[in-house]
């Protein structure tokens, strides 16, 4: 007897459970990551202003270097999830190991480049004579942890592809706690100063990488997957990640242009812009958690040759994105009298901040759709389209943003330009999702 298809309400509930079970732990892990820098800043800040300024410069360089390689997580999630959907866990873990080996190779290359060029990189950021030496010290020591950081990205992608976002949460929380204890002990107990903060972070990051590798190696042995490097597999991982690298670099260019334009508008404008960007990034973590769930779930459905299931969960996640965006936007509007004084008491900054903040709040439903569809297409392995779409978005945004100071616009005008950028992204992603060309089923794309 053929089983009747599940009613729409039951299907939605099943999708909701899947999304929540993956998105909530993913959000916790995402929020734990920036806490590393917050702990370092709080501890180093008591050493003196030059040390804190040096940390800020070095941390900006390190976060840029690592964020460029976030494709290690995204591409690995999609590839592993497809294999999981196809029921081949051995191949799924083997594919993930290729990503880890690629992460190690890239990490070593970055260390080799960073250590000798650290003084030049710090000077490029305009460090003062007092802050520069501290920045160089922190950058050189912390760069030793970059291979571990990239392994963490790739291993996180493996576990997400295996539909496990809880383990990354536990590892992130453990890493945060270890980092805090080591920083206090090495900076003050051992008297190592800013170098102690860097060493504490490196040790914590290496510990996180080891924890991930233990989990992955256990899985590999359980399913008979090889742990040895495979040149063809590493090349395939690099090829899958290359379009996502272009996408990420284009997005970073958008943010850099926005900050450069804000700097030309005046001190109050750039200060307000930095506050908004911090809030925007925090809201992005919430929306990115849904996108991460999308990567894992979509990849699994396509790997299982379930095109209709992929369409259904895509539609449901878009609904989640819109609702989440509306809620976040409403929270910004309602809570603004509470959190604005926490950031600044300068009335000029507050007056500049308010109207631009309303624009950001209104654009959150658009951001919700963008993040979700971005995750859906990543999960489908549609990286080349994402790269071209982001390049088109950059081309549309750059001239509009650069015209803001020329035409006498202020920070609110700049954030309208950012809203235009998100709208272009939404349209390109929506058109792709509607076309159905992203739906390619099977264990590999």
XYZ file of C-alpha atoms in Angstrom, residues 164-445:
282
model
C 25.650 18.624 13.127
C 25.784 22.248 14.325
C 25.888 21.392 18.033
C 29.495 20.201 18.097
C 30.760 23.479 16.553
C 28.832 25.333 19.271
C 30.463 23.285 22.043
C 33.920 23.721 20.520
C 33.403 27.470 20.087
C 32.292 27.911 23.702
C 35.212 25.804 24.931
C 37.630 27.790 22.797
C 36.261 31.081 24.096
C 36.624 30.009 27.735
C 40.154 28.677 27.161
C 41.148 31.862 25.366
C 39.928 34.013 28.268
C 41.811 32.012 30.912
C 45.035 31.837 28.887
C 44.958 35.540 28.069
C 44.695 36.568 31.709
C 47.398 34.104 32.749
C 49.889 34.927 29.996
C 49.342 38.687 29.832
C 49.401 39.385 33.569
C 50.494 36.189 35.341
C 53.458 35.502 33.047
C 54.001 39.195 32.261
C 54.156 38.645 28.492
C 52.036 41.681 27.656
C 50.413 41.826 24.228
C 52.462 38.833 23.058
C 50.817 36.808 25.835
C 47.379 37.718 24.495
C 48.419 36.546 21.031
C 49.876 33.291 22.355
C 46.729 32.623 24.383
C 44.594 32.994 21.270
C 46.918 30.786 19.204
C 46.823 28.017 21.822
C 43.019 28.223 22.075
C 42.665 28.065 18.287
C 44.983 25.062 18.072
C 42.954 23.373 20.802
C 39.768 23.962 18.807
C 41.389 22.516 15.669
C 42.498 19.413 17.612
C 39.000 18.943 19.031
C 37.508 19.082 15.531
C 40.125 16.714 14.130
C 39.405 14.179 16.882
C 35.714 14.199 15.921
C 36.435 13.986 12.182
C 39.071 11.243 12.539
C 36.688 9.165 14.651
C 34.046 9.513 11.958
C 36.543 8.605 9.251
C 37.591 5.438 11.063
C 33.973 4.489 11.771
C 33.073 4.716 8.082
C 36.374 3.553 6.597
C 37.299 6.895 5.012
C 40.922 7.587 4.144
C 42.706 10.409 5.991
C 45.601 10.729 3.548
C 45.882 13.801 1.327
C 44.559 13.299 -2.189
C 45.872 15.752 -4.773
C 42.834 15.433 -7.050
C 40.444 15.914 -4.146
C 42.335 18.970 -2.856
C 42.262 20.505 -6.346
C 38.520 19.836 -6.567
C 37.990 21.554 -3.206
C 39.987 24.555 -4.374
C 38.030 24.753 -7.634
C 34.709 24.587 -5.767
C 35.867 27.312 -3.386
C 37.301 29.708 -5.986
C 33.937 31.252 -7.010
C 32.995 31.696 -3.346
C 36.334 33.441 -2.806
C 35.393 35.916 -5.553
C 32.003 36.406 -3.898
C 33.579 37.042 -0.499
C 36.192 39.469 -1.864
C 33.445 41.411 -3.683
C 31.423 41.646 -0.468
C 34.490 42.817 1.467
C 35.038 45.459 -1.214
C 31.489 46.750 -0.651
C 32.123 47.112 3.086
C 35.503 48.782 2.553
C 34.005 51.275 0.088
C 31.197 52.083 2.530
C 33.678 52.725 5.343
C 35.921 54.831 3.089
C 32.942 56.959 2.015
C 31.805 57.366 5.638
C 35.311 58.539 6.572
C 35.047 61.327 3.977
C 31.775 62.535 5.514
C 33.333 63.611 8.842
C 34.185 62.275 12.283
C 30.603 62.135 13.578
C 29.455 60.357 10.408
C 32.186 57.711 10.450
C 31.684 57.117 14.194
C 27.950 56.602 13.624
C 28.722 54.368 10.637
C 30.941 52.153 12.778
C 28.160 51.747 15.345
C 25.619 50.851 12.649
C 28.046 48.445 11.009
C 28.530 46.672 14.343
C 24.766 46.289 14.791
C 24.363 45.259 11.146
C 26.995 42.557 11.653
C 25.269 41.306 14.807
C 21.952 40.982 12.969
C 23.800 39.266 10.134
C 24.813 36.504 12.566
C 21.143 35.721 13.231
C 20.288 35.655 9.538
C 23.471 33.766 8.649
C 22.437 31.003 11.062
C 19.387 30.358 8.866
C 21.634 30.456 5.794
C 23.910 27.827 7.347
C 20.886 25.606 7.952
C 19.979 26.194 4.311
C 23.400 25.076 3.085
C 23.209 21.816 5.009
C 19.558 20.967 4.311
C 19.533 21.904 0.607
C 22.728 19.965 -0.051
C 21.242 16.888 1.618
C 17.975 17.059 -0.364
C 19.791 17.479 -3.675
C 22.169 14.634 -2.831
C 19.123 12.442 -2.165
C 17.699 13.336 -5.630
C 14.761 15.084 -3.964
C 14.323 18.186 -6.130
C 10.809 18.890 -4.879
C 11.939 18.655 -1.264
C 14.678 21.170 -2.020
C 12.137 23.571 -3.553
C 9.814 23.218 -0.564
C 12.495 23.843 2.035
C 13.805 26.788 -0.009
C 10.362 28.407 0.064
C 10.022 27.771 3.786
C 13.437 29.241 4.572
C 12.644 32.370 2.556
C 9.578 32.790 4.781
C 11.830 32.375 7.802
C 14.188 35.000 6.389
C 11.434 37.564 5.841
C 9.908 37.049 9.297
C 13.324 37.147 10.971
C 14.152 40.360 9.117
C 10.887 41.985 10.193
C 11.501 40.993 13.832
C 15.097 42.253 13.801
C 14.088 45.530 12.165
C 11.330 46.068 14.735
C 13.768 45.338 17.586
C 16.182 47.957 16.259
C 13.451 50.600 16.131
C 11.958 49.763 19.523
C 15.263 49.308 21.384
C 17.196 52.223 19.870
C 16.701 54.528 22.918
C 18.269 51.797 25.065
C 21.342 50.792 23.077
C 22.401 54.056 21.390
C 23.600 55.627 24.691
C 25.666 52.482 25.301
C 27.705 53.227 22.178
C 28.063 57.000 22.406
C 27.067 60.028 24.480
C 28.038 62.455 21.717
C 24.828 64.185 20.598
C 26.252 64.877 17.130
C 26.884 61.153 16.605
C 23.460 60.261 18.010
C 21.688 62.751 15.731
C 23.548 61.341 12.722
C 22.893 57.779 13.811
C 19.121 57.848 14.229
C 17.857 58.389 10.654
C 20.451 56.030 9.172
C 19.500 53.413 11.742
C 15.874 53.573 10.617
C 16.985 52.830 7.058
C 18.881 49.777 8.316
C 15.817 48.587 10.248
C 13.572 48.921 7.202
C 16.013 46.941 5.054
C 16.210 43.906 7.350
C 13.442 41.909 5.580
C 15.448 42.329 2.367
C 18.567 41.148 4.209
C 16.628 38.130 5.468
C 15.799 37.021 1.932
C 19.379 37.684 0.757
C 21.017 35.614 3.484
C 18.627 32.699 3.043
C 18.902 32.507 -0.745
C 22.668 32.937 -0.495
C 22.724 29.865 1.761
C 20.382 27.923 -0.525
C 22.566 28.502 -3.586
C 25.721 27.704 -1.625
C 24.137 24.464 -0.480
C 23.347 23.693 -4.108
C 26.983 24.300 -5.071
C 25.989 27.214 -7.315
C 29.179 29.144 -6.574
C 29.867 30.518 -10.085
C 26.485 32.248 -10.161
C 27.042 33.692 -6.686
C 30.390 35.092 -7.817
C 28.946 36.813 -10.890
C 25.934 38.083 -8.945
C 28.152 39.655 -6.272
C 30.413 41.252 -8.886
C 27.291 42.761 -10.506
C 26.168 44.006 -7.100
C 29.562 45.609 -6.470
C 29.412 47.305 -9.875
C 25.972 48.728 -9.051
C 26.892 49.841 -5.530
C 30.314 51.428 -5.997
C 29.361 54.414 -8.207
C 26.250 55.193 -6.151
C 28.188 55.097 -2.874
C 31.054 57.202 -4.239
C 28.554 59.840 -5.385
C 27.198 60.305 -1.844
C 29.846 62.820 -0.688
C 30.035 64.422 -4.140
C 26.313 65.223 -4.064
C 26.427 66.377 -0.459
C 24.698 63.340 0.987
C 25.267 62.161 4.540
C 25.320 58.860 6.373
C 21.633 58.232 5.740
C 22.240 58.507 2.003
C 25.145 56.072 2.307
C 22.930 53.521 4.027
C 20.284 53.974 1.350
C 23.085 53.007 -1.039
C 23.764 49.954 1.144
C 20.050 49.124 0.936
C 20.294 49.401 -2.853
C 23.192 46.963 -2.707
C 21.118 44.473 -0.710
C 18.156 44.947 -3.068
C 20.316 44.153 -6.097
C 21.601 41.068 -4.316
C 18.044 40.016 -3.509
C 16.903 40.414 -7.108
C 19.820 38.432 -8.542
C 19.355 35.640 -6.006
C 15.563 35.595 -6.375
C 15.795 35.346 -10.169
C 18.177 32.416 -9.837
C 15.979 30.643 -7.314
C 12.928 31.136 -9.537
C 14.720 29.767 -12.598
C 15.334 26.392 -10.952
C 18.758 26.146 -12.619
C 20.392 25.739 -9.212
C 18.589 22.422 -8.733
C 21.155 19.832 -9.803
C 20.598 16.522 -8.017
C 23.075 13.756 -7.259
C 26.040 13.084 -4.991
C 28.113 15.724 -6.789
C 27.209 18.740 -8.860
